[in-house]
Each structure stands twice: as structure tokens, then as C-alpha cells.
Amino acid sequence: MSHDGFFKNVEKLQRFGEAMSHQLTAWTEPGKQRNRIDQLFREVAEAGSEIATALLTPETWRMSTEDIDRRIQHLLAGKNLSDFGTDSFGYSPLDVRKITPVLEFLYRVYFRAEVHGLERVPEGRCLLIANHSGQLPFDGAVIASALLLDRNPPRMVRTMVEKFATALPFFGELCYRCGQVTGLPDNCRRLLEADEAVLVFPEGARGISKPFKDRYHMTAFGHGFLRLALQTNSPIVPIAVVGAEEQTINIYDFKWLANLLGTPSLAITPLMPLIGPLAMLPAPVKYRIYFGEPLTFEGDANDDEAVMATRVAEVKAAIQRLMNQGLAERKGIFI
Amino acid sequence: MARRKTQAVITGISGRLGQLLARRLHRMEGLRVIGIDRRAFSRKPADIEHLRIDIRRKACEDLFRTQDIDVIFHLGLMHDPRKGAGEHHSWNLVGTQQILEFAQRYRVPKVVILSTGDVYGPQSDNPAFITEDAPLLGAQRFAALRDLISVDMFAQSYFWKYPEIETVVLRPAHILGGVKNAVSNYLRLSHLPVLMGFDPMVQVLHEEDAVSAIVAAARPGLRGVFNVVGPDALPLRKLVALTGKPTVELPHFLLPGVVNRMFQLRFADFPAAELDYIRYSATLDGKRARDIMRFEPSFGVREAVEAALRTNIFDGGVEGVEAA
């Protein structure tokens, strides 16, 4: 056995150490960063008090049981479910009912989501296309919460989930019962043909695991979603999620350990040396979600990649515009 | 000239499905049923003929040489994880090849082969609707299925090699009833193991519906591969709940080694690879069979589960069953 691999890993660790110290000096550089750090502390304090107040006064944000039941009834009404309460994908609105309090807490309290243009999500089939970020897919949960808790009438978003995630115990089961499905073109096509709202993150694992320094720089988009939109005549709703990009600070992607564990990526965050895997949990950033005007495309679903690329670029540009708007409008990361 | 009786050959006639099919055909007018199986056929109706020979034997050929056979129902496939790979390959592949050779040599116009929906295999990244043209990945984690996949593909090669024979390959979902197969055996356990954090979608098919599909496949003019699906898919735990039996929650990451060792020591009746069936979904798209074969299941999930529980094979309820 050669020792090359071992030395390569030592080198990687060294590079990781360098990256970490670089980040630390950048954050603690006197004078220049001072104001920013003060500002961050003020923001965190404000967010903390907002969350504490919300927790003490649940009546200000919690939906009544009847309201939730009415929303779930609405989800049930439009569906052709089996005698056992599920559709062919394993989606069961009654199981969504069980996690609604958790979604409500994340959406209204923890991330204090601010939603713009929800009315732009049409009835019937549509593809929701959003930027993906934050190491863990809370962006998907918050978008789904918006459509479930705030839209009238409510819709259950069907997300195309990375196949690594749906294979996991517990998380996979949770995904399926709540209407999320393995991200396969065939699943997507069938859901669109059944007039569902399908959420796709065309950046996939690339997007969610990108390093902190690349926040708000979208990675390359896959083209599959556009082919499916053309095939099924589905409008595309561009969505920008602002805030999630700062929820978990990925300073180094530990590829070697990720390969060993079989995960798509493994982010090292600044707090990881202190609190271990808990450091993957998101900071209570403020989510701002911008729904754009639906885009419709016409053409051949089997066009060349080059032709597709121009259409995909149009969608990406729409998301970029919404994202720029969100970044310009926000006062801070946590408020 | 009086109209000649339609002559049907059933391989594996002594198996549960073979017996059910034989009885169903026997009730039809103007049909002569001849079975081939080395096992005994208990309580056989008198006018069903039964040749107790191995389908791999040359003696089998006499039947096809001397009789004008109109349709062959090839149900005589074996799947028993206890039997070695050699016996499986020889029985399933050589046997199927032999039957199809006879069909071609003695101009049998129709061959119906009962393959299995397991050829696709349970995988976390399976689509929710597996169509007939999906790759047959069943053996990628469960090597003991290789011979069944080979049989399925071998049968498919007859579509273009001998287009004059109408070959039909049926891939049924899990058949429940008096059959001795993995899923029926599973439901007959006193405590049903489930995997922590996993609840795949499963599809079941009542044994009588499986027979109806086989009969429907014999319709003249019909050829091709068909998934045969019963009532709507349901989560495994809902299926298990219908039995009213207690479940045992097991953590998957600990199991494969333990289960394989138990299988070797004969404490378990299934190898670890079969755990994937209670871990990931493999749900078939039954649209082709509905549209082209006009097959509609007439039994629900509850009836199928009852049918599996009614017969306790360990008390000798089903005789002479080697494989389903």
C-alpha cells in the first residue's frame, strides 16, 4: 500500500488549518471588521429577543387547530388517495398534519420568514425553481411551509430530493410521507402531469454545500427541469431564498471524510471544534423568500444542451434579480 | 369436423399457483390441461393430466411431439435461497430454454412465462412507477436473483428470435395467498420485523388475481412484457398492521452480518439481502397490463393479506409446494 494517500490527507488537513486561520484573522482584523462584528452582535441580540418573545406568546403566531385541520382537509380534498391514505409516492396529508407544528415553529419563529409574491404561485401544475444553500435543506422546508401555511388555498410542495437523502433512515420516511420524492425525472414528470407544484433546486448538492465565501453566487444549474417544463407545459416560478446562505458557515468541505462516510459533502464550520456535529444546525438567520412572475417556455424538450442553456440562463437571471432585490432590501442577516 | 379441444400445458402445476391455474382452466369449456411437475399434485381433478417428470428431461419432448399444444403456461420457476446457485441456474435457465425450444420446434403459438416483479429490485432511487422497460437491477444487491433475471431476459429474446410465437412475460407484484414466497412467509411470522426509520411502499397481488392475469395473458394476439399490479401501493407498516400481529423494530445497520450468520445456521429463513424489501420501495407501473391486457384486480389488500394468513404452510396447509 502506498503512503501517497496518507500524505495527501495530511496536506489536506494542513490546507484546512490554513483556511481556518485565514477566516479567523479576517473576522478579527482590528478596526476594519470591528463595526461589522458589533453590528452582527446587535442583530443576533435582536433576533434572540424576537424568538424569545415569540416563544413566550405563542398565541401571536400559532395557527388554531381548526385552521390547520382546514388546510389539511384542503390538501386531502384535491387528491386521489388510496384506502390507506397515501398516493403512489407515499405522500399522506394526515402525516403532514403531525409535523405542521414543527414547520410552523421554523417558519414563523426560528427563521421569521418574510415572504414576497406568494400569490404568483399559480393553481395547477408548476415548477418552483430556487437557489439552494445552507448545508442542510431548511430552504426547502421554509418554501413548503409558505405554501402550506400562508397560501390560500394551501398547496403541498413536492420537492425533488437528492437520492442520498431519501435513502437515509427516518429522514427518507419523513420525506416520503410529507410528499417529497426522490429527484428523478420520471417522478417529476408524473407529479407535474398530476398538476402538482414541484420544487426543484437545479444546483442540487453543489449548491447546498458551497463554501461560505461563495454565498449568493449560484453554482451551475442542471438543465433537466427545463426539459420537463417543456414536456409537460408547466410554468416555472423563479424563487430566491435570501438568508439561508448564511445559516451555516462552511469554511472547508472535508471531501476525504465525506467520501469515507458516503455523504455528498461534509462541511466544517467554525464552531465544530467546540460543539461537534451540532455546529451543522442553522443559525437563526432571517429568511426572505421572493416568488417571481411565472415564466413559460415554448420549444422542443429534446433541443440541444446549448439551446437549453440559454433558457436555463433566463430562469437563473430571474432568480438573480429577485436575489439582488432581497439583498438590497434587507437590513441585516438576522433582522 | 368437430372442433379440437384447446390444449394447455402448465409447468410447475403442483405449485400453489399451478394448482389454482389448473383448476381455473379446468372449469373452462373445451380445454384440455396437461401439467408437468416432478412434485405430486394433491387433490387433482380427475381429467387434468399430470406428467411427473423433470422439465429438463428429454422425455418431456414426447408430449410436444405427439400433441398439438396451443398454449404453454411456464410457472415452473424456482426461487429458494436454501438451494444452491447451480441448481437454480440449471432448473430455471435450462428448463426455460427447453420449454421455449419445444414451443419453437413444435409450433406452439403462445407461451406465457411467469417471471417476477422482483427483477427490478428494491432501491432507494427507484422511481415510484417502475415501467417494463426499466433496467433489471434486482440482482445488484441480491445475487440469488441472477437466474430469474436471466430467465426474464432470455424469454424476451424470443420476441425477436421467433416472432411467430406470441411470448408474454408477466412480472407480478408480491403475490399473497397460499403460496410459499418471501412476502407471504413474512406475513405468516408470529412477530413481523420492520426496520427502524424505514417504511417503503409495497404492492401486493391476491393469488387469484395473479391467476386471472395469467389467463388474460393467454388471449390470442397478445405479446410483450407486463407488470401485474394489484390494489394501490401502501406503506409496509400499514400492511403489517392488517395482520394484527406485533412488530419488532430492528436497526438496519446492525443487521446484515447477523442475519447472514443466522441464515447459515438455519435460524433465519431468509438471507440479509432480502432485508432490502422492507427497506426500500420497488413499486411497479401496472398501466400496460390494464390498458393492453385489460387486467383489473378484483381483490383488495385486506383480502390478499387474509388469503396469506388463512393458510399456515408450517402446519402443512400447503402440500408439495416447492416454489411459488
XYZ file of C-alpha atoms in Angstrom:
659
model
C 0.000 0.000 0.000
C 1.379 3.381 -0.911
C 1.592 6.175 1.565
C 0.622 8.803 -1.013
C -2.953 8.824 0.200
C -1.842 9.396 3.751
C 0.408 12.331 2.831
C -2.295 13.779 0.638
C -4.627 13.756 3.627
C -2.016 15.394 5.831
C -1.704 18.087 3.169
C -5.463 18.466 3.141
C -5.524 18.870 6.894
C -2.808 21.487 6.650
C -4.762 23.357 3.993
C -7.818 23.108 6.219
C -5.887 24.601 9.126
C -4.666 27.418 6.927
C -8.163 28.101 5.664
C -9.438 28.235 9.218
C -6.812 30.599 10.489
C -7.351 32.769 7.428
C -11.040 33.010 8.216
C -10.345 33.800 11.840
C -7.920 36.624 11.029
C -10.374 38.006 8.505
C -13.088 38.133 11.141
C -10.957 39.516 13.931
C -8.853 42.005 11.969
C -8.905 45.139 14.148
C -10.607 48.320 13.023
C -11.924 47.355 9.628
C -14.140 44.489 10.785
C -14.898 45.971 14.169
C -18.104 47.733 13.153
C -19.336 44.727 11.280
C -18.862 42.473 14.262
C -20.624 44.934 16.547
C -23.452 45.103 14.040
C -23.677 41.285 13.961
C -23.856 41.075 17.745
C -26.631 43.661 17.796
C -28.512 41.694 15.128
C -28.152 38.402 16.969
C -29.365 40.004 20.184
C -32.378 41.430 18.381
C -33.164 38.096 16.718
C -32.787 36.352 20.066
C -35.241 38.679 21.765
C -37.690 38.283 18.862
C -37.533 34.499 19.178
C -37.837 34.660 22.980
C -40.888 36.933 22.728
C -42.477 34.642 20.174
C -41.897 31.618 22.377
C -43.499 33.391 25.321
C -46.511 34.485 23.286
C -47.397 31.515 21.079
C -50.923 32.931 20.567
C -49.454 35.645 18.318
C -48.182 33.216 15.700
C -49.654 29.761 16.263
C -52.431 28.770 13.916
C -55.543 27.382 15.575
C -56.065 23.622 15.375
C -59.204 24.213 13.295
C -57.285 26.333 10.808
C -54.585 23.713 10.405
C -57.196 20.968 10.067
C -58.979 23.016 7.424
C -55.729 23.356 5.489
C -55.024 19.620 5.741
C -58.619 18.896 4.664
C -57.952 21.046 1.632
C -54.835 19.030 0.793
C -56.858 15.833 1.178
C -59.750 17.077 -0.924
C -57.884 17.571 -4.147
C -56.085 14.221 -4.038
C -56.897 10.756 -5.224
C -55.568 8.759 -2.277
C -55.682 5.019 -1.660
C -57.753 3.411 1.111
C -54.657 3.692 3.249
C -54.370 7.458 2.920
C -51.356 7.722 0.653
C -50.732 8.451 -3.006
C -48.453 6.248 -5.119
C -45.390 8.130 -3.887
C -46.237 7.527 -0.221
C -47.498 11.073 0.433
C -50.004 11.208 3.267
C -51.571 14.602 4.142
C -52.520 13.277 7.583
C -48.839 12.734 8.323
C -48.132 16.298 7.194
C -50.574 17.300 9.927
C -48.237 15.763 12.523
C -45.231 17.859 11.533
C -47.151 21.085 10.966
C -46.228 22.438 14.452
C -42.538 21.924 13.668
C -42.869 23.660 10.300
C -44.772 26.497 11.955
C -42.043 26.948 14.548
C -39.259 27.001 11.931
C -41.170 29.227 9.561
C -42.662 31.776 11.952
C -40.310 31.776 14.924
C -36.868 30.446 14.218
C -36.347 31.841 10.709
C -39.062 34.548 10.974
C -39.657 34.097 7.259
C -40.738 37.086 5.211
C -42.494 36.039 2.006
C -42.977 38.205 -1.073
C -45.143 37.401 -4.079
C -46.693 34.163 -2.820
C -49.767 34.968 -4.939
C -47.602 34.411 -8.037
C -47.657 30.654 -7.469
C -50.414 29.541 -9.855
C -53.017 26.839 -9.420
C -52.344 23.616 -11.280
C -49.034 22.228 -12.388
C -45.959 24.384 -11.913
C -42.248 24.069 -11.333
C -40.822 26.076 -8.462
C -37.141 26.762 -9.104
C -34.994 28.144 -6.291
C -31.398 28.734 -5.269
C -30.118 26.078 -2.856
C -27.918 26.828 0.136
C -27.305 26.384 3.836
C -25.677 22.914 4.133
C -28.946 21.391 5.423
C -32.115 21.771 3.307
C -34.105 24.095 5.565
C -34.717 26.279 2.495
C -36.951 23.555 1.086
C -38.853 23.229 4.366
C -39.417 27.002 4.575
C -40.658 27.287 0.975
C -43.000 24.345 1.628
C -44.212 25.999 4.848
C -45.011 29.211 2.993
C -47.247 27.369 0.545
C -48.789 25.212 3.249
C -49.344 27.823 5.975
C -49.736 31.135 4.159
C -51.075 30.410 0.697
C -54.822 30.452 0.057
C -55.748 27.771 -0.782
C -52.775 25.816 0.610
C -50.637 23.620 -1.612
C -48.235 20.873 -0.640
C -44.940 21.353 -2.403
C -43.461 18.182 -3.868
C -39.696 18.567 -3.708
C -37.197 16.636 -5.812
C -34.872 15.408 -3.049
C -31.286 14.246 -3.533
C -31.288 10.442 -3.622
C -28.658 10.253 -0.902
C -31.130 11.906 1.481
C -34.190 9.792 0.695
C -32.116 6.638 1.309
C -31.482 7.681 4.913
C -33.491 6.104 7.728
C -36.112 8.391 9.364
C -35.341 11.341 7.080
C -36.274 9.342 3.981
C -39.510 8.154 5.577
C -40.331 11.715 6.666
C -39.705 12.957 3.120
C -41.967 10.373 1.508
C -44.853 10.781 3.971
C -44.747 14.562 3.526
C -44.904 14.360 -0.233
C -41.227 14.830 -1.004
C -39.856 12.393 -3.566
C -36.555 11.106 -4.884
C -35.277 13.518 -7.517
C -35.817 11.503 -10.685
C -37.077 12.946 -13.980
C -39.774 10.275 -14.173
C -41.131 11.151 -10.714
C -41.108 14.852 -11.630
C -42.931 14.297 -14.909
C -45.647 12.217 -13.264
C -46.161 14.781 -10.494
C -46.437 17.615 -12.996
C -48.893 15.597 -15.055
C -50.915 15.194 -11.859
C -50.975 19.034 -11.602
C -48.712 19.279 -8.570
C -46.356 22.117 -7.585
C -42.869 20.609 -7.861
C -39.911 22.295 -6.192
C -36.540 21.784 -7.855
C -33.157 23.104 -6.792
C -31.239 22.892 -10.072
C -27.945 23.452 -8.244
C -28.506 20.281 -6.233
C -25.808 19.135 -3.824
C -23.346 21.563 -5.452
C -25.442 24.489 -4.310
C -26.324 23.433 -0.794
C -22.760 22.513 0.144
C -20.945 25.500 -1.318
C -18.428 27.330 0.892
C -19.412 30.447 2.833
C -17.256 32.705 0.681
C -19.449 31.820 -2.329
C -22.736 32.840 -0.699
C -25.225 34.365 -3.149
C -23.147 33.137 -6.078
C -25.297 30.479 -7.626
C -23.472 27.419 -8.947
C -24.222 25.834 -12.321
C -27.853 24.875 -12.950
C -28.837 21.470 -14.275
C -30.999 21.547 -17.427
C -33.372 18.694 -16.609
C -36.061 20.870 -15.067
C -36.459 22.916 -18.216
C -36.856 19.861 -20.402
C -39.562 18.647 -18.025
C -41.264 22.051 -18.088
C -41.352 21.914 -21.898
C -42.536 18.310 -21.931
C -45.413 18.941 -19.559
C -46.227 22.582 -20.456
C -45.573 23.714 -16.891
C -44.932 27.334 -15.948
C -41.732 27.997 -13.999
C -41.872 30.124 -10.856
C -38.424 31.517 -10.013
C -37.763 31.764 -6.288
C -34.925 33.475 -4.442
C -34.195 32.472 -0.856
C -32.227 35.193 0.940
C -30.844 34.436 4.375
C -30.310 30.685 4.150
C -26.915 31.244 2.587
C -25.628 32.471 5.955
C -27.310 29.912 8.234
C -24.324 27.564 8.409
C -20.808 28.779 7.761
C -18.981 26.248 5.637
C -15.316 27.193 5.744
C -13.998 23.939 4.384
C -15.528 20.978 2.581
C -13.855 17.930 4.106
C -14.091 15.797 0.939
C -11.953 12.975 2.259
C -14.117 12.335 5.319
C -17.247 12.836 3.217
C -16.089 10.051 0.892
C -15.376 7.862 3.877
C -18.856 8.450 5.323
C -20.532 8.271 1.932
C -22.108 11.718 2.145
C -22.117 14.159 -0.810
C -20.161 16.714 1.232
C -19.023 17.399 4.757
C -18.862 20.999 5.840
C -16.508 22.138 8.581
C -17.947 25.100 10.435
C -16.135 27.457 12.844
C -17.936 26.089 15.907
C -17.351 22.445 15.032
C -14.214 22.086 17.196
C -16.317 23.176 20.181
C -19.719 21.565 19.720
C -19.097 18.906 17.059
C -21.922 17.961 14.676
C -24.306 20.350 16.457
C -22.453 23.100 14.613
C -24.290 21.967 11.466
C -27.550 23.317 12.889
C -28.563 26.583 11.272
C -28.119 29.957 12.943
C -31.426 31.833 13.436
C -30.956 33.925 10.305
C -33.941 35.739 8.839
C -35.354 34.091 5.719
C -36.619 36.265 2.909
C -38.368 34.419 0.115
C -39.162 36.120 -3.180
C -41.517 34.439 -5.624
C -41.155 35.806 -9.162
C -43.641 36.036 -12.050
C -44.163 32.614 -13.663
C -42.109 32.099 -16.820
C -43.427 29.993 -19.671
C -41.199 28.478 -22.298
C -42.065 27.026 -25.651
C -39.990 24.699 -27.741
C -38.738 21.185 -28.131
C -37.942 19.317 -24.928
C -35.219 17.449 -26.832
C -33.313 20.523 -28.005
C -29.531 20.583 -27.751
C -27.877 21.406 -24.449
C -26.746 24.747 -25.916
C -30.322 25.778 -26.685
C -31.407 24.616 -23.224
C -28.581 26.571 -21.628
C -29.970 29.882 -22.896
C -33.420 29.111 -21.469
C -31.940 27.942 -18.156
C -29.878 31.147 -18.057
C -33.134 33.109 -18.319
C -34.512 31.347 -15.237
C -31.253 31.825 -13.381
C -31.226 35.513 -14.250
C -34.772 35.874 -12.935
C -33.689 34.292 -9.648
C -30.613 36.516 -9.565
C -32.785 39.638 -9.960
C -35.030 38.528 -7.085
C -31.969 37.733 -5.003
C -30.421 41.148 -5.678
C -33.685 42.773 -4.703
C -33.739 40.793 -1.467
C -30.139 41.607 -0.623
C -30.737 45.314 -1.278
C -33.890 45.370 0.817
C -32.579 43.609 3.894
C -31.177 45.488 6.849
C -29.146 42.600 8.214
C -28.585 38.894 8.248
C -30.554 38.234 11.436
C -33.142 41.008 11.300
C -65.042 -31.852 -38.360
C -65.555 -31.426 -34.633
C -63.610 -28.593 -33.115
C -60.470 -29.862 -31.436
C -60.056 -29.071 -27.742
C -57.585 -26.316 -26.898
C -54.626 -27.954 -25.220
C -52.778 -26.106 -22.473
C -49.550 -27.167 -20.794
C -48.740 -25.894 -17.293
C -45.222 -26.342 -15.974
C -44.913 -26.281 -12.205
C -48.539 -27.416 -11.959
C -48.078 -28.787 -8.431
C -47.129 -25.393 -7.051
C -49.873 -23.327 -5.473
C -50.321 -21.051 -8.490
C -50.078 -24.005 -10.863
C -52.878 -25.754 -8.991
C -55.039 -22.653 -8.938
C -54.449 -22.064 -12.649
C -55.157 -25.714 -13.462
C -58.464 -25.591 -11.575
C -59.406 -22.287 -13.234
C -58.670 -23.625 -16.740
C -60.337 -26.913 -15.925
C -63.589 -25.097 -15.288
C -63.482 -23.575 -18.781
C -65.223 -25.270 -21.689
C -63.285 -27.148 -24.365
C -59.917 -27.051 -22.691
C -57.531 -29.892 -22.005
C -54.985 -29.265 -19.252
C -51.703 -31.129 -19.096
C -49.330 -30.433 -16.222
C -45.608 -31.052 -15.946
C -44.080 -31.203 -12.486
C -41.869 -33.676 -10.686
C -43.808 -32.999 -7.480
C -47.135 -34.614 -6.628
C -50.390 -32.773 -7.379
C -52.646 -33.371 -4.383
C -56.422 -33.467 -4.809
C -56.014 -33.311 -8.577
C -59.251 -33.146 -10.587
C -59.509 -36.420 -12.480
C -59.343 -35.125 -16.040
C -56.256 -32.979 -15.536
C -53.296 -34.911 -16.859
C -50.072 -34.735 -14.905
C -46.649 -35.815 -16.112
C -44.363 -36.316 -13.147
C -41.113 -35.559 -14.926
C -38.354 -33.016 -14.728
C -38.832 -30.347 -17.439
C -35.155 -30.672 -18.285
C -35.624 -34.321 -19.327
C -35.829 -35.346 -22.955
C -38.980 -37.329 -22.110
C -40.701 -34.001 -21.872
C -40.316 -33.587 -25.628
C -42.646 -36.506 -26.373
C -45.543 -34.516 -25.045
C -44.918 -31.715 -27.517
C -44.121 -34.133 -30.360
C -47.308 -36.133 -30.012
C -49.783 -33.428 -29.055
C -50.754 -30.158 -30.697
C -50.194 -27.796 -27.822
C -51.892 -24.394 -28.109
C -50.500 -22.619 -25.115
C -47.763 -23.158 -22.548
C -48.011 -21.577 -19.107
C -44.484 -21.675 -17.760
C -44.812 -21.314 -13.995
C -42.145 -23.843 -13.087
C -39.513 -21.408 -11.923
C -37.740 -21.991 -8.661
C -36.588 -19.487 -6.109
C -35.412 -20.927 -2.838
C -32.488 -19.192 -1.140
C -31.595 -22.517 0.515
C -30.877 -24.180 -2.836
C -27.529 -23.545 -4.466
C -26.910 -21.197 -7.381
C -26.019 -24.167 -9.619
C -29.362 -25.894 -9.146
C -31.169 -22.581 -9.629
C -29.415 -21.799 -12.868
C -29.837 -25.285 -14.213
C -33.504 -25.597 -13.287
C -34.630 -22.107 -14.241
C -32.465 -21.376 -17.266
C -32.105 -24.818 -18.811
C -35.744 -25.571 -18.049
C -36.984 -22.356 -19.644
C -34.733 -22.767 -22.646
C -36.041 -26.314 -23.122
C -39.674 -25.210 -22.945
C -39.129 -22.360 -25.407
C -37.200 -24.683 -27.753
C -40.132 -27.109 -27.786
C -42.512 -24.243 -28.397
C -40.484 -23.198 -31.419
C -39.859 -26.724 -32.759
C -43.450 -27.940 -32.402
C -45.133 -24.658 -33.322
C -46.841 -23.751 -30.080
C -48.403 -20.379 -30.892
C -48.441 -18.968 -27.359
C -46.103 -19.057 -24.360
C -46.872 -17.279 -21.079
C -43.934 -17.004 -18.672
C -44.475 -16.051 -15.058
C -41.413 -14.001 -14.195
C -41.464 -11.782 -11.101
C -41.641 -8.094 -10.219
C -38.557 -8.702 -8.093
C -36.386 -8.473 -11.203
C -36.284 -4.684 -10.694
C -35.183 -4.909 -7.079
C -35.827 -2.556 -4.170
C -33.608 0.541 -4.366
C -33.724 3.897 -2.650
C -33.594 5.645 -6.017
C -36.301 3.641 -7.731
C -38.946 5.755 -9.435
C -42.397 5.462 -7.865
C -43.628 3.843 -11.071
C -41.259 1.240 -12.481
C -42.191 0.581 -16.099
C -41.497 -2.564 -18.088
C -38.511 -1.012 -19.876
C -36.661 -0.196 -16.628
C -33.314 -1.951 -16.175
C -33.500 -5.224 -14.235
C -31.315 -4.325 -11.274
C -32.763 -6.849 -8.825
C -29.533 -8.815 -8.593
C -27.204 -5.907 -7.903
C -27.595 -6.443 -4.184
C -29.298 -9.818 -4.151
C -27.154 -12.167 -6.242
C -29.546 -15.101 -5.813
C -31.922 -13.384 -8.272
C -29.472 -13.558 -11.180
C -31.009 -16.680 -12.673
C -34.547 -15.239 -12.561
C -33.327 -12.114 -14.345
C -31.569 -14.260 -16.920
C -34.775 -16.221 -17.491
C -36.736 -12.998 -17.950
C -34.248 -11.637 -20.490
C -33.951 -14.982 -22.215
C -37.712 -15.083 -22.654
C -37.601 -11.547 -24.048
C -35.100 -12.633 -26.704
C -37.869 -14.831 -28.166
C -39.818 -11.703 -29.146
C -37.390 -11.113 -31.996
C -35.857 -14.580 -32.444
C -39.190 -16.280 -33.033
C -41.751 -13.569 -33.682
C -44.257 -16.224 -34.797
C -44.598 -17.322 -31.152
C -46.637 -14.953 -29.012
C -44.459 -14.727 -25.934
C -45.843 -12.999 -22.853
C -43.665 -12.267 -19.824
C -45.563 -11.388 -16.651
C -43.860 -9.565 -13.787
C -46.302 -9.660 -10.885
C -46.017 -7.646 -7.687
C -45.747 -9.621 -4.421
C -48.267 -12.446 -4.652
C -50.143 -13.131 -1.422
C -52.088 -16.264 -0.638
C -51.414 -19.914 -0.034
C -48.203 -19.513 -1.977
C -44.860 -20.107 -0.363
C -42.962 -16.977 -1.289
C -40.946 -14.477 0.695
C -43.691 -11.929 1.316
C -46.406 -14.455 2.251
C -43.939 -16.214 4.552
C -43.053 -12.856 6.069
C -46.683 -12.082 6.893
C -47.083 -15.538 8.461
C -44.324 -14.912 11.025
C -45.535 -14.537 14.604
C -43.634 -11.247 15.029
C -43.055 -9.155 11.949
C -39.653 -7.489 11.733
C -39.595 -3.907 10.434
C -36.602 -1.606 10.082
C -36.331 1.493 12.255
C -36.862 4.633 10.217
C -37.907 2.785 7.053
C -41.414 2.358 5.709
C -41.315 1.564 1.999
C -44.347 1.430 -0.260
C -45.351 -2.137 -1.118
C -47.701 -3.644 -3.678
C -49.469 -6.926 -3.168
C -51.453 -9.131 -5.528
C -54.022 -11.723 -4.460
C -53.155 -15.192 -5.785
C -56.490 -15.427 -7.618
C -55.737 -12.111 -9.320
C -52.339 -13.476 -10.341
C -54.129 -16.442 -11.930
C -56.567 -14.084 -13.664
C -53.616 -12.186 -15.117
C -52.053 -15.424 -16.385
C -55.339 -16.404 -18.020
C -55.723 -12.907 -19.501
C -52.207 -13.161 -20.939
C -53.269 -16.199 -22.985
C -55.584 -14.080 -25.115
C -54.632 -14.505 -28.799
C -52.736 -11.597 -30.283
C -51.198 -10.517 -27.002
C -47.422 -10.400 -26.620
C -44.846 -8.481 -24.615
C -43.785 -7.784 -21.056
C -46.361 -6.776 -18.468
C -46.090 -5.691 -14.870
C -49.037 -7.118 -12.982
C -50.164 -4.893 -10.143
C -52.994 -5.440 -7.690
C -54.592 -2.797 -5.484
C -52.865 0.561 -4.752
C -49.442 0.510 -3.104
C -49.434 1.086 0.646
C -46.778 1.707 3.301
C -45.289 -1.528 4.673
C -46.291 -0.712 8.226
C -49.929 -0.334 7.163
C -49.726 -3.765 5.522
C -48.166 -5.236 8.645
C -50.883 -3.625 10.793
C -53.530 -5.504 8.806
C -52.200 -8.798 10.145
C -52.840 -7.615 13.702
C -49.518 -9.114 14.736
C -46.849 -7.415 16.843
C -43.848 -5.908 15.081
C -40.192 -5.947 16.042
C -38.282 -2.734 15.295
C -34.740 -3.514 14.196
C -31.889 -1.135 13.371
C -30.757 -1.862 9.832
C -27.088 -1.023 10.243
C -26.632 -3.891 12.717
C -28.496 -6.492 10.746
C -26.801 -7.719 7.565
C -23.983 -9.563 9.326
C -26.223 -11.047 11.995
C -28.941 -12.139 9.579
C -26.494 -13.781 7.189
C -24.932 -15.739 10.030
C -28.384 -16.761 11.271
C -29.305 -17.830 7.734
C -26.191 -20.019 7.562
C -27.034 -21.555 10.914
C -30.661 -22.003 9.817
C -32.115 -19.745 12.495
C -33.377 -17.405 9.784
C -35.254 -18.369 6.620
C -34.008 -15.502 4.505
C -30.622 -14.015 3.591
C -29.764 -10.433 4.560
C -30.217 -9.157 1.004
C -33.963 -9.716 1.417
C -33.994 -7.048 4.141
C -33.987 -4.517 1.308
C -37.600 -5.469 0.594
C -38.634 -3.981 3.934
C -36.240 -1.068 3.500
C -36.765 0.413 0.045
C -39.647 0.522 -2.405
C -39.977 -1.240 -5.710
C -43.420 -0.270 -6.936
C -44.412 -1.225 -10.451
C -46.411 0.672 -13.032
C -49.314 -1.593 -13.966
C -50.667 0.644 -16.727
C -49.648 -1.589 -19.653
C -51.411 -4.623 -18.177
C -54.506 -2.501 -17.502
C -54.619 -0.916 -20.944
C -53.414 -3.701 -23.232
C -54.130 -6.895 -21.304
C -57.286 -5.347 -19.809
C -56.326 -6.825 -16.451
C -58.119 -5.419 -13.412
C -57.506 -6.839 -9.930
C -60.648 -7.904 -8.124
C -59.221 -8.395 -4.624
C -58.169 -5.666 -2.205
C -55.201 -5.538 0.135
C -57.191 -6.854 3.111
C -58.417 -9.889 1.190
C -54.887 -10.612 -0.028
C -53.489 -10.464 3.497
C -56.279 -12.714 4.752
C -55.510 -15.186 1.985
C -51.871 -15.300 3.064
C -52.752 -15.808 6.725
C -55.511 -18.347 6.153
C -53.002 -20.958 5.043
C -50.330 -21.703 7.537
C -47.838 -23.632 5.469
C -45.812 -24.534 8.516
C -48.769 -26.607 9.723
C -48.772 -28.443 6.434
C -51.586 -26.381 4.945
C -49.967 -26.367 1.521
C -48.559 -29.607 0.256
C -45.954 -30.276 -2.331
C -45.079 -26.651 -2.785
C -41.515 -26.140 -3.820
C -41.591 -22.583 -5.036
C -44.165 -20.038 -5.952
